Backbone as JSON, one array per atom type, in Angstrom:
{
  "sequence": "RSQNIIKDILKCLIQNNVISLIVIDGYTNIDNLNNSQLFKLSININSEWLSPQSNYVYIDITEYQAIINNNKHACKTFNVYCHIKSYICMDDDCLHTCYPSLKTLCKICKCSDNTLSSMIKILYDNKLLFLYKFNEQEKIKINRNIEYVFALENYSRKQILNEFTA",
  "N": [[17.52, 26.7, 24.99], [15.64, 24.75, 24.21], [13.51, 26.4, 23.69], [14.27, 27.66, 21.31], [14.27, 25.47, 19.61], [11.58, 24.79, 19.57], [10.56, 27.16, 18.45], [11.76, 26.96, 15.92], [10.5, 24.66, 14.93], [7.84, 25.57, 14.87], [8.13, 27.66, 12.98], [8.78, 26.15, 10.7], [6.41, 24.67, 10.37], [4.64, 26.75, 9.88], [5.71, 27.86, 7.51], [5.21, 25.75, 5.81], [2.54, 25.79, 5.6], [0.98, 24.41, 7.46], [0.17, 25.26, 9.9], [-1.21, 28.3, 11.25], [-0.09, 31.14, 12.89], [-1.36, 32.96, 15.52], [-0.8, 35.7, 17.24], [-1.26, 36.88, 20.5], [-0.5, 39.17, 22.09], [0.23, 41.22, 20.35], [2.66, 40.85, 19.03], [4.06, 39.92, 15.96], [6.05, 38.5, 14.89], [7.58, 35.44, 15.11], [10.07, 35.06, 16.24], [10.23, 36.9, 18.24], [8.7, 36.0, 20.32], [8.23, 35.1, 23.74], [8.77, 33.04, 26.7], [6.49, 33.36, 28.43], [4.52, 34.42, 26.92], [1.34, 34.52, 25.4], [-0.13, 32.76, 22.71], [-1.93, 31.8, 19.8], [-2.72, 28.97, 17.85], [-3.68, 28.09, 14.61], [-4.83, 25.38, 12.91], [-4.3, 24.09, 9.71], [-6.37, 22.07, 8.2], [-6.35, 21.08, 5.66], [-3.79, 20.72, 4.88], [-1.01, 19.19, 3.25], [0.72, 17.84, 4.87], [-0.83, 16.83, 6.89], [-2.53, 15.17, 5.62], [-1.2, 13.0, 4.01], [-0.43, 11.94, 0.7], [0.95, 9.91, -1.31], [3.37, 9.96, -0.11], [4.3, 8.6, 2.21], [5.01, 6.07, 4.66], [3.43, 3.3, 5.84], [3.46, 1.82, 8.94], [2.55, -0.87, 10.78], [1.42, -1.84, 14.12], [2.33, -4.41, 14.71], [4.55, -4.75, 13.03], [6.14, -2.68, 14.02], [6.56, -3.5, 16.72], [7.93, -5.89, 16.27], [10.3, -4.91, 15.27], [11.36, -3.34, 17.39], [11.47, -5.02, 19.64], [13.71, -6.68, 21.7], [15.97, -5.67, 20.33], [18.86, -4.12, 20.01], [19.59, -2.32, 18.14], [17.41, -0.88, 17.27], [16.59, 1.68, 16.28], [18.2, 2.07, 13.99], [17.44, -0.18, 12.53], [14.73, 0.3, 12.17], [14.88, 2.61, 10.59], [16.11, 1.6, 8.22], [14.15, -0.28, 7.46], [11.9, 1.39, 7.01], [12.85, 2.92, 4.84], [13.29, 0.94, 2.87], [10.7, -0.04, 2.66], [9.45, 2.19, 1.66], [10.0, 2.1, -1.02], [8.58, -0.04, -1.94], [6.11, -1.42, -4.01], [2.79, -0.93, -3.45], [0.44, -1.47, -4.68], [-2.64, -3.16, -5.46], [-2.65, -4.93, -7.58], [-0.16, -6.07, -7.95], [2.86, -7.81, -6.9], [4.14, -7.26, -3.63], [6.84, -5.83, -3.78], [10.23, -4.6, -4.18], [13.25, -3.2, -5.59], [15.63, -1.64, -4.87], [19.07, -0.68, -5.16], [21.78, -1.91, -3.13], [23.71, -0.04, -2.69], [22.31, 2.36, -3.1], [20.49, 2.16, -0.96], [22.27, 2.26, 1.22], [23.17, 4.85, 0.94], [20.77, 6.47, 1.24], [19.95, 5.64, 3.74], [22.01, 6.39, 5.22], [24.21, 4.77, 6.12], [26.7, 2.17, 6.58], [27.8, -0.55, 4.41], [28.03, -2.91, 5.91], [26.47, -2.34, 8.18], [23.97, -1.98, 6.97], [23.56, -4.57, 5.91], [23.43, -6.02, 8.32], [21.1, -4.94, 9.47], [19.19, -5.62, 7.57], [19.32, -8.39, 7.85], [18.26, -8.66, 10.45], [15.65, -7.79, 9.95], [14.87, -9.75, 8.13], [15.13, -12.07, 9.72], [13.07, -11.58, 11.48], [10.93, -11.92, 9.89], [9.9, -9.74, 8.5], [10.79, -8.89, 6.15], [11.58, -10.24, 3.01], [14.0, -11.8, 0.95], [15.28, -11.97, -2.36], [17.56, -13.16, -4.67], [18.73, -12.74, -7.88], [20.12, -15.05, -10.21], [22.73, -15.11, -12.73], [21.63, -16.05, -15.19], [18.91, -15.61, -14.79], [18.92, -12.83, -14.59], [19.58, -12.14, -17.2], [17.35, -13.19, -18.51], [15.26, -11.58, -17.51], [16.19, -9.22, -18.34], [17.47, -7.26, -16.78], [19.68, -5.79, -14.4], [19.59, -6.6, -11.47], [20.29, -6.51, -8.06], [19.11, -7.47, -5.59], [15.79, -8.49, -4.73], [13.42, -7.15, -2.7], [10.83, -8.14, -0.54], [7.59, -8.0, 1.01], [6.2, -10.2, 1.61], [6.38, -13.8, 1.66], [7.04, -14.89, -1.17], [6.99, -17.28, -3.89], [9.86, -18.27, -5.79], [9.26, -18.46, -8.47], [6.98, -16.82, -8.68], [8.15, -14.32, -8.21], [9.93, -14.1, -10.4], [8.04, -14.17, -12.49], [6.78, -11.75, -12.08], [8.58, -9.97, -13.11], [8.88, -10.75, -15.73], [6.44, -10.63, -16.89]],
  "CA": [[17.75, 25.91, 23.79], [14.39, 24.13, 23.79], [12.67, 27.47, 23.12], [14.69, 27.84, 19.92], [13.82, 24.3, 18.86], [10.13, 24.95, 19.4], [10.36, 28.23, 17.47], [12.13, 26.43, 14.61], [9.42, 23.76, 14.51], [6.7, 26.42, 14.53], [8.46, 28.33, 11.71], [8.67, 25.15, 9.64], [4.99, 24.37, 10.18], [4.02, 27.95, 9.27], [6.2, 27.95, 6.13], [4.6, 24.69, 5.02], [1.1, 26.02, 5.63], [0.33, 23.44, 8.32], [-0.48, 26.06, 10.94], [-1.1, 29.76, 11.23], [0.16, 31.63, 14.24], [-2.09, 34.18, 15.88], [-0.17, 36.18, 18.47], [-2.23, 37.61, 21.31], [0.0, 40.43, 22.63], [0.67, 42.17, 19.34], [3.86, 40.45, 18.3], [3.74, 39.17, 14.74], [7.24, 37.76, 14.51], [7.76, 34.32, 16.03], [11.35, 35.19, 16.93], [10.07, 37.79, 19.39], [7.91, 35.36, 21.37], [8.96, 34.66, 24.91], [8.17, 31.91, 27.43], [5.23, 33.63, 29.09], [3.59, 35.06, 25.99], [0.26, 33.7, 24.87], [-0.38, 32.81, 21.27], [-2.95, 30.84, 19.36], [-2.39, 28.3, 16.61], [-4.78, 27.64, 13.79], [-4.34, 24.25, 12.12], [-4.85, 23.97, 8.37], [-6.7, 20.65, 8.03], [-6.13, 20.69, 4.26], [-2.35, 20.65, 4.64], [-0.5, 17.89, 2.78], [1.39, 17.17, 5.99], [-1.82, 16.15, 7.71], [-3.19, 14.15, 4.79], [-0.23, 12.62, 2.98], [-0.94, 11.12, -0.39], [1.79, 8.73, -1.48], [4.69, 10.22, 0.46], [4.41, 8.1, 3.56], [5.15, 4.63, 4.82], [2.58, 2.84, 6.93], [4.03, 0.76, 9.76], [1.53, -1.25, 11.77], [1.95, -2.11, 15.45], [3.04, -5.69, 14.68], [5.86, -4.48, 12.43], [6.88, -1.84, 14.97], [6.98, -4.32, 17.86], [8.94, -6.84, 15.79], [11.55, -4.18, 15.1], [11.93, -2.82, 18.64], [11.64, -6.06, 20.67], [15.03, -7.32, 21.83], [16.83, -5.19, 19.25], [19.64, -2.97, 20.5], [19.77, -1.41, 17.01], [16.04, -0.65, 16.81], [16.49, 2.91, 15.47], [18.8, 1.82, 12.67], [16.61, -1.18, 11.85], [13.5, 1.0, 11.78], [15.28, 3.49, 9.49], [16.31, 0.77, 7.02], [12.85, -0.84, 7.08], [11.07, 2.46, 6.44], [13.36, 3.28, 3.52], [13.0, -0.14, 1.93], [9.25, -0.1, 2.47], [9.02, 3.34, 0.84], [10.18, 1.72, -2.42], [7.74, -1.19, -2.28], [4.84, -1.17, -4.7], [1.71, -1.4, -2.59], [-0.77, -1.64, -5.49], [-3.3, -4.44, -5.28], [-2.46, -5.82, -8.74], [1.23, -6.51, -8.11], [3.49, -8.32, -5.69], [4.67, -6.18, -2.79], [8.28, -5.96, -3.92], [11.03, -3.49, -4.71], [14.61, -3.64, -5.87], [16.68, -0.61, -4.83], [20.4, -1.26, -4.98], [22.33, -1.79, -1.77], [24.43, 1.25, -2.67], [21.27, 3.38, -2.92], [19.99, 2.04, 0.41], [23.31, 2.77, 2.13], [23.19, 6.31, 0.8], [19.59, 7.11, 1.83], [19.87, 5.28, 5.17], [23.22, 6.95, 5.84], [24.88, 3.72, 6.88], [27.69, 1.39, 5.84], [27.34, -1.84, 3.85], [27.91, -3.88, 7.01], [25.31, -1.97, 8.99], [22.79, -2.28, 6.16], [23.42, -6.03, 5.89], [22.98, -6.44, 9.66], [19.71, -4.52, 9.68], [18.38, -6.45, 6.68], [19.26, -9.71, 8.48], [17.29, -8.56, 11.56], [14.32, -7.72, 9.33], [14.61, -11.07, 7.56], [14.93, -13.0, 10.83], [11.76, -11.28, 12.08], [9.95, -12.14, 8.81], [9.34, -8.48, 8.03], [11.33, -8.67, 4.83], [12.06, -11.45, 2.36], [15.01, -11.43, -0.05], [15.46, -12.83, -3.52], [18.72, -12.75, -5.46], [18.7, -13.36, -9.21], [21.39, -15.52, -10.76], [23.06, -14.45, -14.0], [20.66, -16.45, -16.22], [17.65, -14.92, -14.52], [19.14, -11.42, -14.93], [19.5, -12.05, -18.67], [15.96, -13.47, -18.88], [14.41, -10.42, -17.21], [16.86, -8.07, -18.97], [17.75, -6.25, -15.76], [20.78, -6.12, -13.5], [19.05, -6.34, -10.14], [21.01, -7.23, -7.01], [18.15, -8.16, -4.72], [14.39, -8.06, -4.7], [12.9, -7.17, -1.34], [9.39, -8.36, -0.55], [6.95, -8.02, 2.32], [5.61, -11.53, 1.79], [7.26, -14.89, 1.24], [6.6, -15.37, -2.48], [7.83, -18.31, -4.5], [10.82, -17.74, -6.76], [8.55, -18.38, -9.74], [6.15, -15.61, -8.63], [9.03, -13.15, -8.35], [10.37, -14.05, -11.81], [6.89, -13.82, -13.32], [6.52, -10.32, -11.89], [9.51, -9.21, -13.97], [8.79, -11.17, -17.13], [5.06, -10.45, -17.39]],
  "C": [[16.44, 25.29, 23.29], [13.43, 25.16, 23.2], [12.99, 27.67, 21.64], [14.23, 26.67, 19.05], [12.33, 24.41, 18.57], [9.84, 26.04, 18.37], [10.69, 27.75, 16.06], [11.05, 25.49, 14.06], [8.21, 24.57, 14.08], [6.93, 27.13, 13.19], [8.28, 27.37, 10.54], [7.21, 24.84, 9.33], [4.26, 25.54, 9.54], [4.42, 28.04, 7.8], [5.55, 26.9, 5.23], [3.08, 24.69, 5.11], [0.33, 24.96, 6.43], [-0.44, 24.18, 9.42], [-0.37, 27.54, 10.59], [-0.94, 30.19, 12.67], [-0.6, 32.92, 14.45], [-1.54, 34.61, 17.23], [-1.15, 37.08, 19.21], [-1.74, 39.02, 21.68], [0.59, 41.38, 21.59], [1.93, 41.81, 18.59], [3.44, 39.64, 17.07], [4.91, 38.32, 14.27], [7.48, 36.67, 15.55], [9.06, 34.41, 16.81], [11.24, 36.04, 18.19], [9.23, 37.2, 20.51], [8.78, 34.98, 22.55], [8.17, 33.58, 25.65], [6.76, 32.17, 27.94], [4.17, 34.22, 28.17], [2.55, 34.07, 25.46], [0.18, 33.85, 23.36], [-1.36, 31.7, 20.95], [-2.5, 30.26, 18.03], [-3.67, 27.9, 15.89], [-4.23, 26.55, 12.87], [-5.06, 24.21, 10.78], [-5.12, 22.48, 8.1], [-6.52, 20.16, 6.6], [-4.65, 20.56, 3.91], [-1.95, 19.25, 4.18], [0.18, 17.13, 3.9], [0.41, 16.36, 6.81], [-2.59, 15.1, 6.92], [-2.25, 13.75, 3.66], [-0.86, 11.74, 1.91], [-0.07, 9.87, -0.48], [3.16, 8.89, -0.84], [4.8, 9.77, 1.91], [4.57, 6.59, 3.54], [4.3, 4.26, 6.02], [3.26, 1.68, 7.64], [2.97, 0.39, 10.79], [2.21, -1.65, 13.08], [2.74, -3.41, 15.5], [4.44, -5.51, 14.11], [6.74, -3.71, 13.42], [7.41, -2.68, 16.14], [8.05, -5.33, 17.46], [10.3, -6.17, 15.64], [12.16, -3.8, 16.44], [12.18, -3.89, 19.7], [13.01, -6.71, 20.59], [15.99, -6.92, 20.72], [17.57, -3.96, 19.74], [19.9, -1.96, 19.39], [18.41, -1.04, 16.41], [15.92, 0.59, 15.92], [17.04, 2.7, 14.07], [17.94, 0.84, 11.86], [15.33, -0.53, 11.33], [13.76, 1.9, 10.58], [15.4, 2.7, 8.18], [14.97, 0.22, 6.54], [11.96, 0.21, 6.42], [11.54, 2.83, 5.03], [13.09, 2.18, 2.48], [11.5, -0.17, 1.63], [8.75, 1.07, 1.62], [9.16, 3.05, -0.66], [9.18, 0.66, -2.87], [6.44, -0.75, -2.92], [3.73, -1.78, -3.85], [0.39, -1.54, -3.35], [-1.33, -3.04, -5.31], [-2.98, -5.44, -6.4], [-1.01, -6.25, -8.96], [1.74, -7.11, -6.8], [4.08, -7.14, -4.92], [6.19, -6.32, -2.72], [8.92, -4.64, -4.32], [12.45, -3.98, -4.91], [15.62, -2.48, -5.91], [18.04, -1.29, -4.63], [20.86, -1.07, -3.54], [23.08, -0.47, -1.62], [23.44, 2.4, -2.42], [20.75, 3.35, -1.48], [21.0, 2.57, 1.42], [23.31, 4.3, 2.11], [21.99, 6.96, 1.5], [19.44, 6.8, 3.31], [21.05, 5.84, 5.95], [23.91, 5.92, 6.74], [25.87, 2.96, 5.97], [27.06, 0.12, 5.28], [27.09, -2.86, 4.96], [26.69, -3.61, 7.87], [24.03, -2.33, 8.25], [22.53, -3.79, 6.15], [22.91, -6.56, 7.23], [21.52, -6.12, 9.9], [18.76, -5.34, 8.8], [18.24, -7.85, 7.26], [18.26, -9.71, 9.64], [15.87, -8.56, 11.0], [13.91, -9.07, 8.75], [14.31, -12.09, 8.67], [13.57, -12.81, 11.5], [10.62, -11.41, 11.08], [9.19, -10.87, 8.41], [9.74, -8.22, 6.59], [11.84, -10.0, 4.29], [12.95, -11.03, 1.2], [15.08, -12.47, -1.15], [16.64, -12.28, -4.31], [18.66, -13.49, -6.78], [20.08, -13.87, -9.57], [21.59, -14.88, -12.13], [22.06, -14.8, -15.12], [19.34, -15.71, -16.04], [17.76, -13.43, -14.88], [19.03, -11.21, -16.44], [18.05, -12.23, -19.12], [15.06, -12.25, -18.63], [14.99, -9.12, -17.78], [17.06, -6.91, -17.98], [18.91, -6.73, -14.89], [20.37, -5.73, -12.08], [19.81, -7.17, -9.12], [20.07, -8.12, -6.2], [16.74, -7.63, -4.99], [13.97, -8.21, -3.25], [11.39, -7.33, -1.43], [8.86, -8.37, 0.88], [6.34, -9.37, 2.64], [6.57, -12.57, 1.24], [6.72, -15.51, -0.05], [7.49, -16.5, -2.95], [8.77, -17.63, -5.5], [10.14, -17.53, -8.11], [7.66, -17.12, -9.78], [6.99, -14.35, -8.84], [9.49, -13.02, -9.8], [9.24, -13.64, -12.72], [6.55, -12.33, -13.22], [7.38, -9.47, -12.85], [9.42, -9.59, -15.44], [7.41, -10.96, -17.72], [4.91, -9.18, -18.19]]
}
């Protein structure tokens, strides 16, 4: 079974131009490789997989440790954090915020409302994520129907509102 998994991974990497497979014993089809057969891999250093542009989320060791320490739901929490963080604007000239809907987050994280809320609470309790909820007047003022604004830093309410009204 593990042989098939490795072959599938190799096929995926070949199809995405991350590696090239050079078979030593004359086989050119990866499906025909066996356990004892030698082969050589050539890595394409220009592959997008090895040098992602904007399609990645950077998690530093402090964030990672905060998520996994004393957290029996570390995998789910990590999943939710990565997805929320993937929406956050990381440009220098703006606040580090985003506002995906809870419905969208449940869908992409493949979890229920309750699970999402629990994971967001863990992230909030560990000061990895800060939440802002607009009241009805604020929604009218900014002309948007936003449930929550997620932020990586603890901004003032005024800063958050200014971000949307500027």
